């Protein structure tokens, strides 16, 4: 009884699980104005992230691709984001593990 109660309390007070994806890569194509991310190892969720600069105004925003869920032992899919959708130019890309 005490063990079950302690286990229940642990799950109530534990924080969210951290992504354990690995072997991730990201790429950007400044001509076509897109960024992509992919993870081949581990498990969890991730998405492409990119710094996108405005062509007309002095601002820079971070934009994100769709979230991809990767299972253990299965290659992950691509997450892609397009700068044209945000009226900005992609200048840097990285993988955002969730």
Coordinates of C-alpha atoms in Angstrom, one line a residue:
X1 CA 0.0 0.0 0.0
X2 CA 2.8 2.5 0.9
X3 CA 4.7 1.6 -2.3
X4 CA 1.6 2.2 -4.4
X5 CA 1.0 5.5 -2.7
X6 CA 4.6 6.6 -3.1
X7 CA 4.6 5.7 -6.8
X8 CA 1.4 7.6 -7.3
X9 CA 2.8 10.7 -5.6
X10 CA 5.9 10.5 -7.8
X11 CA 3.8 10.6 -11.0
X12 CA 1.8 13.6 -9.7
X13 CA 4.9 15.6 -8.8
X14 CA 7.1 14.6 -11.8
X15 CA 7.6 17.2 -14.6
X16 CA 7.0 16.5 -18.3
X17 CA 9.2 13.9 -19.9
X18 CA 12.1 15.4 -21.9
X19 CA 12.7 14.5 -25.5
X20 CA 15.5 12.0 -26.0
X21 CA 16.0 12.4 -29.8
X22 CA 19.6 12.2 -31.0
X23 CA 21.5 12.3 -34.2
X24 CA 19.6 15.4 -35.4
X25 CA 20.5 17.7 -38.3
X26 CA 19.0 20.9 -39.7
X27 CA 19.5 22.6 -43.0
X28 CA 18.4 25.8 -44.6
X29 CA 18.0 26.8 -48.2
X30 CA 18.2 30.6 -48.5
X31 CA 17.4 30.6 -52.2
X32 CA 14.1 28.6 -51.8
X33 CA 13.6 30.2 -48.3
X34 CA 13.0 27.0 -46.2
X35 CA 14.5 25.2 -43.2
X36 CA 14.2 21.6 -42.3
X37 CA 15.1 19.3 -39.3
X38 CA 15.4 15.6 -39.0
X39 CA 16.4 13.2 -36.1
X40 CA 17.6 9.6 -36.7
X41 CA 18.2 8.4 -33.2
X42 CA 16.3 8.1 -29.9
X43 CA 12.7 9.0 -29.5
X44 CA 10.5 12.0 -28.7
X45 CA 9.3 15.0 -30.6
X46 CA 11.2 17.8 -32.4
X47 CA 10.6 20.5 -35.0
X48 CA 12.5 22.7 -37.4
X49 CA 13.3 26.2 -36.0
X50 CA 14.6 29.1 -38.0
X51 CA 15.6 32.7 -37.6
X52 CA 13.7 34.7 -40.1
X53 CA 14.6 38.3 -40.9
X54 CA 12.2 40.8 -42.4
X55 CA 13.2 42.2 -45.8
X56 CA 11.6 45.6 -45.2
X57 CA 11.6 46.2 -41.4
X58 CA 14.2 45.8 -38.7
X59 CA 12.9 42.7 -37.0
X60 CA 13.9 39.1 -36.7
X61 CA 11.5 36.3 -35.6
X62 CA 11.8 32.6 -34.8
X63 CA 9.5 30.4 -36.9
X64 CA 8.8 26.7 -36.4
X65 CA 7.9 23.8 -38.6
X66 CA 5.4 21.1 -37.7
X67 CA 6.2 18.9 -34.7
X68 CA 7.4 15.4 -35.6
X69 CA 7.1 12.4 -33.2
X70 CA 9.9 9.9 -33.5
X71 CA 9.5 6.4 -32.2
X72 CA 12.5 4.2 -31.1
X73 CA 14.1 2.2 -33.9
X74 CA 12.3 4.1 -36.7
X75 CA 13.9 6.9 -38.7
X76 CA 12.3 10.3 -38.0
X77 CA 10.5 12.4 -40.5
X78 CA 11.3 15.9 -41.7
X79 CA 9.9 19.0 -40.2
X80 CA 10.0 21.9 -42.6
X81 CA 9.1 25.6 -42.3
X82 CA 8.9 28.1 -45.2
X83 CA 9.9 31.8 -44.7
X84 CA 7.6 33.0 -47.5
X85 CA 4.6 32.0 -45.3
X86 CA 5.9 34.6 -42.7
X87 CA 7.1 37.3 -45.2
X88 CA 10.7 36.9 -44.1
X89 CA 14.0 35.5 -45.1
X90 CA 15.5 32.4 -43.3
X91 CA 19.0 33.1 -42.2
X92 CA 19.7 30.4 -39.6
X93 CA 18.2 26.9 -38.8
X94 CA 18.3 24.5 -35.9
X95 CA 16.4 21.5 -34.4
X96 CA 14.1 22.3 -31.5
X97 CA 13.7 19.2 -29.4
X98 CA 10.5 19.2 -27.5

